[in-house]
Amino acid sequence: MKTRFFRPLRISLKAVVTVLILISSEAQAQDKESRLYRHLQDQAISRLEARSAQRLSMKAAGDVEAKAKAAREWIREALGPWPEKTPLNAKITGTIEGAGVKVEKVLFESRPGHHVTAALYLPTDIPPPWPGVIVPCGHSANGKAAETYQRVSILLARSGMAALCYDPIGQGERLQAIRDDGKPVFAGSTAEHSKIGVGSVLVGLQTAHYRVWDGIRALDYLESRPDILKDKLGCTGNSGGGTLTSFLMAVDDRIKVAAASCYLTTYQRLLATIGPQDTEQNIGGMIAAGYDHPDFVLARAPAPTLMCVATRDFFDIEGAWHNYRENKKSYGTLGYGERVDLFEFDDTHGFSLPRRQAAVRWLARWLRSDDRPITEPEFPIFTDAQLQVTESGQVLQIAGEKSVFALNAEIAANMAASRKKLAGSELRKAIRKRLAMPPQVAAAQSRPGRTIAPGLNESYYDTSDGFEIAGVSALYRDGKLDGNSRSPQVPTTVIAGYPKPARSITADDVSKFIEANAGKIPAAGKLVFLDVRGTGSSGAPAPRPKDPNGPDWRESELARLLGQNLVGLRTTDIVAVIGAEARTNPDIGLIGAGKGGIWALHAAALATEISRFAESDSPESWFSATGDPNTLLTPADVVPGVLADYDLEDLRRALRK
């Protein structure tokens, strides 16, 4: 039986049940995953195991210091590029008192025309200057006004520390997309964060970039105040705020003390249980570069860092203890083992009382040299209205306010105005770079499957990376299936993005497709309907609930962590299948349907075997998605930084030539 690190070996009924639950939950998670997810997961686990072994093998302080420095620099660069720091133009819009503290309602600009709303909780019985702590919120709809974030902020102030609790984008007063009546466009903050991620990724950024920058500017605001001790700054947050605490503490060394709650685990356990989470919580290329959750802590070693965890959290507890073990060893190697700790309480996800107290005690110990057992008494909290910073309740209703959608659209417009019009080998090189494709794509190995109906047969294609692509081949003539054709060489048209799984296609579907695409395909020939990876037979085994982020956002996020993207993987599949078909069929065409047009456009630009190309109902451009909260594009449909080199319209123009 596997025991948790740093615990005595006591096998109890509760421990056995816990292990069985963990095994069961992991098995259930695996049953729900697509074949593509498992394929990517295998790649990730291989990298993560090698990384963990390297970290645990470090024996010299110099090795730990070098790896910490490398992690810090990589995380900073990956979350950038950072904008210039501009005037905060901070103002206090009101002051309230209660619960033994004073609260100043603060408004500042993290970027020109992009406002942050915050509540600054100040001690009333201890004279300034005070240490300052930023408190980024988790995914509460009312942001800083949520009870748990008020309570931890009030407890910090009552314990002699100023606490700046601010609304992240998409929460509280900082919705980035609202309707005319001021109501949110999205049902929840994570939905907005992921839609922001669509445009952010296209311009070479990510949602986390904007969220972390707001936290950096919150630290700037604390530093600007004469009543705050600039050399005694800290950070604590839970859930999404734990994510932000983890990112911020790794990139900004002004954070002398940190306490991250209900986030830190390991990717190995995360991928085996709940998956990689939405786009705001992932840094593109992190696993590919050899980094994992423990590196958020290592990056700041030996600065004091507390992991607050819940036994029954969906952020896996076993991963949290592995994270702690890695860093306890690294901190010990540096001679500061006491500066990293883990607090566990047997409850579920959330900034519950035990974790709030643990976080405040940790911050007080290192920022105030106060090691008293601080406890949280009963006290009243403020209403949402009392903590409202803006006049209307939403920053988007401030004249001239710029949402993140608008900021991304500005960047995209600048990219469009300055990028070179690529063609030929230059365009193909840019495509391969952005799609993370190899210089050459090996033709797939094809093999026949069962006969569905005369002229309609299953076909399979094995790619060079060991993935099986399912398809259906349909021989046709005069608008219908032709079961009598025996010629191995017929004009062949590959279809990517057909809305039905290949193996469920019927003779009637084929007839309707031929009729709808008359003029785009030869009068007689072969159609190959493809299930590129993550669709059809390699998609989720059971239908997933309808999600505005698309049915394959988990696969998309895992691919992004591996430095890949689904557009690139699916384009590679199409090119490999075209290579297989071209062995016997010199006349090869390609049709992209719907979002499959994105993959097909790229394949047509790369595969020299293609003599015919068409698309139907494909997205017109990526540019239009950057500033549109209602875009139908999802994380699976975009490519990191691609708008610096080309848009979909540029691919069409190149194909016309």
PDB file of C-alpha atoms in Angstrom, residues 5-129:
ATOM      1  CA  PHE A   5       5.093  11.232   2.245  1.00  0.00           C
ATOM      2  CA  PHE A   6       6.356  12.181   5.730  1.00  0.00           C
ATOM      3  CA  ARG A   7       3.690  10.189   7.521  1.00  0.00           C
ATOM      4  CA  PRO A   8       4.084   7.213   9.826  1.00  0.00           C
ATOM      5  CA  LEU A   9       2.934   3.917   8.337  1.00  0.00           C
ATOM      6  CA  ARG A  10      -0.440   3.329   9.985  1.00  0.00           C
ATOM      7  CA  ILE A  11      -2.857   1.293   7.912  1.00  0.00           C
ATOM      8  CA  SER A  12      -6.383   2.092   9.002  1.00  0.00           C
ATOM      9  CA  LEU A  13      -9.776   1.383   7.508  1.00  0.00           C
ATOM     10  CA  LYS A  14     -10.052   5.079   6.608  1.00  0.00           C
ATOM     11  CA  ALA A  15      -6.706   4.945   4.798  1.00  0.00           C
ATOM     12  CA  VAL A  16      -7.738   1.855   2.860  1.00  0.00           C
ATOM     13  CA  VAL A  17     -11.018   3.484   1.851  1.00  0.00           C
ATOM     14  CA  THR A  18      -9.171   6.652   0.785  1.00  0.00           C
ATOM     15  CA  VAL A  19      -6.813   4.659  -1.444  1.00  0.00           C
ATOM     16  CA  LEU A  20      -9.715   2.718  -2.954  1.00  0.00           C
ATOM     17  CA  ILE A  21     -11.548   5.976  -3.673  1.00  0.00           C
ATOM     18  CA  LEU A  22      -8.438   7.408  -5.352  1.00  0.00           C
ATOM     19  CA  ILE A  23      -8.044   4.279  -7.486  1.00  0.00           C
ATOM     20  CA  SER A  24     -11.734   4.277  -8.368  1.00  0.00           C
ATOM     21  CA  SER A  25     -11.796   7.975  -9.274  1.00  0.00           C
ATOM     22  CA  GLU A  26      -8.723   7.569 -11.463  1.00  0.00           C
ATOM     23  CA  ALA A  27     -10.265   4.572 -13.225  1.00  0.00           C
ATOM     24  CA  GLN A  28     -13.512   6.469 -13.785  1.00  0.00           C
ATOM     25  CA  ALA A  29     -11.585   9.445 -15.168  1.00  0.00           C
ATOM     26  CA  GLN A  30      -9.724   7.186 -17.593  1.00  0.00           C
ATOM     27  CA  ASP A  31     -12.978   5.582 -18.777  1.00  0.00           C
ATOM     28  CA  LYS A  32     -14.297   9.003 -19.775  1.00  0.00           C
ATOM     29  CA  GLU A  33     -11.203  10.111 -21.678  1.00  0.00           C
ATOM     30  CA  SER A  34     -10.760  10.029 -25.427  1.00  0.00           C
ATOM     31  CA  ARG A  35      -8.123   7.959 -27.149  1.00  0.00           C
ATOM     32  CA  LEU A  36      -6.373  11.197 -28.058  1.00  0.00           C
ATOM     33  CA  TYR A  37      -6.319  12.299 -24.411  1.00  0.00           C
ATOM     34  CA  ARG A  38      -4.710   9.018 -23.367  1.00  0.00           C
ATOM     35  CA  HIS A  39      -2.194   9.288 -26.217  1.00  0.00           C
ATOM     36  CA  LEU A  40      -1.177  12.778 -25.090  1.00  0.00           C
ATOM     37  CA  GLN A  41      -1.251  11.732 -21.441  1.00  0.00           C
ATOM     38  CA  ASP A  42       1.284   8.977 -22.124  1.00  0.00           C
ATOM     39  CA  GLN A  43       3.630  11.557 -23.639  1.00  0.00           C
ATOM     40  CA  ALA A  44       3.129  13.866 -20.671  1.00  0.00           C
ATOM     41  CA  ILE A  45       3.689  11.165 -18.041  1.00  0.00           C
ATOM     42  CA  SER A  46       6.944  10.121 -19.681  1.00  0.00           C
ATOM     43  CA  ARG A  47       8.248  13.685 -19.501  1.00  0.00           C
ATOM     44  CA  LEU A  48       6.922  14.281 -15.992  1.00  0.00           C
ATOM     45  CA  GLU A  49       8.471  11.120 -14.566  1.00  0.00           C
ATOM     46  CA  ALA A  50      11.857  12.042 -16.007  1.00  0.00           C
ATOM     47  CA  ARG A  51      11.519  15.548 -14.590  1.00  0.00           C
ATOM     48  CA  SER A  52      10.583  14.336 -11.101  1.00  0.00           C
ATOM     49  CA  ALA A  53      13.472  11.876 -10.995  1.00  0.00           C
ATOM     50  CA  GLN A  54      15.866  14.686 -11.898  1.00  0.00           C
ATOM     51  CA  ARG A  55      14.523  16.987  -9.176  1.00  0.00           C
ATOM     52  CA  LEU A  56      14.726  14.311  -6.486  1.00  0.00           C
ATOM     53  CA  SER A  57      18.286  13.454  -7.539  1.00  0.00           C
ATOM     54  CA  MET A  58      19.619  16.966  -6.894  1.00  0.00           C
ATOM     55  CA  LYS A  59      22.088  16.754  -4.012  1.00  0.00           C
ATOM     56  CA  ALA A  60      24.130  19.960  -4.241  1.00  0.00           C
ATOM     57  CA  ALA A  61      22.877  23.431  -3.355  1.00  0.00           C
ATOM     58  CA  GLY A  62      24.296  24.731  -6.619  1.00  0.00           C
ATOM     59  CA  ASP A  63      22.154  22.300  -8.604  1.00  0.00           C
ATOM     60  CA  VAL A  64      19.008  23.394  -6.758  1.00  0.00           C
ATOM     61  CA  GLU A  65      19.829  27.075  -7.220  1.00  0.00           C
ATOM     62  CA  ALA A  66      20.465  26.602 -10.940  1.00  0.00           C
ATOM     63  CA  LYS A  67      17.217  24.709 -11.465  1.00  0.00           C
ATOM     64  CA  ALA A  68      15.255  27.278  -9.420  1.00  0.00           C
ATOM     65  CA  LYS A  69      16.717  30.097 -11.505  1.00  0.00           C
ATOM     66  CA  ALA A  70      15.916  28.268 -14.747  1.00  0.00           C
ATOM     67  CA  ALA A  71      12.328  27.613 -13.620  1.00  0.00           C
ATOM     68  CA  ARG A  72      11.822  31.230 -12.578  1.00  0.00           C
ATOM     69  CA  GLU A  73      13.152  32.558 -15.872  1.00  0.00           C
ATOM     70  CA  TRP A  74      11.147  30.088 -17.960  1.00  0.00           C
ATOM     71  CA  ILE A  75       7.847  30.843 -16.192  1.00  0.00           C
ATOM     72  CA  ARG A  76       8.416  34.598 -16.498  1.00  0.00           C
ATOM     73  CA  GLU A  77       9.183  34.332 -20.205  1.00  0.00           C
ATOM     74  CA  ALA A  78       6.352  31.897 -20.922  1.00  0.00           C
ATOM     75  CA  LEU A  79       3.765  34.197 -19.315  1.00  0.00           C
ATOM     76  CA  GLY A  80       5.066  37.220 -21.226  1.00  0.00           C
ATOM     77  CA  PRO A  81       5.906  39.269 -23.137  1.00  0.00           C
ATOM     78  CA  TRP A  82       5.124  41.852 -20.494  1.00  0.00           C
ATOM     79  CA  PRO A  83       3.924  45.362 -21.332  1.00  0.00           C
ATOM     80  CA  GLU A  84       5.568  48.525 -20.120  1.00  0.00           C
ATOM     81  CA  LYS A  85       4.491  49.615 -16.656  1.00  0.00           C
ATOM     82  CA  THR A  86       2.284  52.674 -17.059  1.00  0.00           C
ATOM     83  CA  PRO A  87       0.796  55.031 -14.429  1.00  0.00           C
ATOM     84  CA  LEU A  88      -1.679  53.268 -12.156  1.00  0.00           C
ATOM     85  CA  ASN A  89      -3.849  56.385 -11.861  1.00  0.00           C
ATOM     86  CA  ALA A  90      -5.066  54.915  -8.590  1.00  0.00           C
ATOM     87  CA  LYS A  91      -7.943  56.435  -6.688  1.00  0.00           C
ATOM     88  CA  ILE A  92      -9.893  55.614  -3.553  1.00  0.00           C
ATOM     89  CA  THR A  93     -13.600  55.758  -4.322  1.00  0.00           C
ATOM     90  CA  GLY A  94     -14.850  55.241  -0.788  1.00  0.00           C
ATOM     91  CA  THR A  95     -14.038  54.069   2.727  1.00  0.00           C
ATOM     92  CA  ILE A  96     -15.979  51.850   5.117  1.00  0.00           C
ATOM     93  CA  GLU A  97     -15.308  50.416   8.567  1.00  0.00           C
ATOM     94  CA  GLY A  98     -16.446  47.297  10.364  1.00  0.00           C
ATOM     95  CA  ALA A  99     -15.301  43.943  11.755  1.00  0.00           C
ATOM     96  CA  GLY A 100     -12.425  45.749  13.450  1.00  0.00           C
ATOM     97  CA  VAL A 101     -10.870  46.962  10.185  1.00  0.00           C
ATOM     98  CA  LYS A 102     -10.948  49.873   7.778  1.00  0.00           C
ATOM     99  CA  VAL A 103     -11.573  49.197   4.082  1.00  0.00           C
ATOM    100  CA  GLU A 104     -10.556  51.512   1.261  1.00  0.00           C
ATOM    101  CA  LYS A 105     -12.218  50.885  -2.090  1.00  0.00           C
ATOM    102  CA  VAL A 106      -9.447  51.127  -4.686  1.00  0.00           C
ATOM    103  CA  LEU A 107      -9.547  51.588  -8.460  1.00  0.00           C
ATOM    104  CA  PHE A 108      -6.368  51.473 -10.557  1.00  0.00           C
ATOM    105  CA  GLU A 109      -5.325  50.859 -14.167  1.00  0.00           C
ATOM    106  CA  SER A 110      -3.133  47.818 -14.744  1.00  0.00           C
ATOM    107  CA  ARG A 111      -2.881  48.995 -18.375  1.00  0.00           C
ATOM    108  CA  PRO A 112      -4.091  52.247 -19.900  1.00  0.00           C
ATOM    109  CA  GLY A 113      -7.887  52.161 -19.888  1.00  0.00           C
ATOM    110  CA  HIS A 114      -8.039  48.732 -18.215  1.00  0.00           C
ATOM    111  CA  HIS A 115      -9.206  49.041 -14.608  1.00  0.00           C
ATOM    112  CA  VAL A 116      -8.803  46.803 -11.574  1.00  0.00           C
ATOM    113  CA  THR A 117     -11.232  46.988  -8.646  1.00  0.00           C
ATOM    114  CA  ALA A 118      -9.975  46.131  -5.173  1.00  0.00           C
ATOM    115  CA  ALA A 119     -10.711  46.363  -1.465  1.00  0.00           C
ATOM    116  CA  LEU A 120      -7.792  47.312   0.791  1.00  0.00           C
ATOM    117  CA  TYR A 121      -8.294  46.055   4.351  1.00  0.00           C
ATOM    118  CA  LEU A 122      -6.258  48.021   6.913  1.00  0.00           C
ATOM    119  CA  PRO A 123      -5.588  47.402  10.625  1.00  0.00           C
ATOM    120  CA  THR A 124      -7.213  49.853  13.037  1.00  0.00           C
ATOM    121  CA  ASP A 125      -5.429  48.926  16.265  1.00  0.00           C
ATOM    122  CA  ILE A 126      -1.842  48.753  14.978  1.00  0.00           C
ATOM    123  CA  PRO A 127      -0.133  51.879  13.627  1.00  0.00           C
ATOM    124  CA  PRO A 128       1.395  51.894  10.124  1.00  0.00           C
ATOM    125  CA  PRO A 129       3.509  51.011   8.273  1.00  0.00           C
TER     126      PRO A 129
END
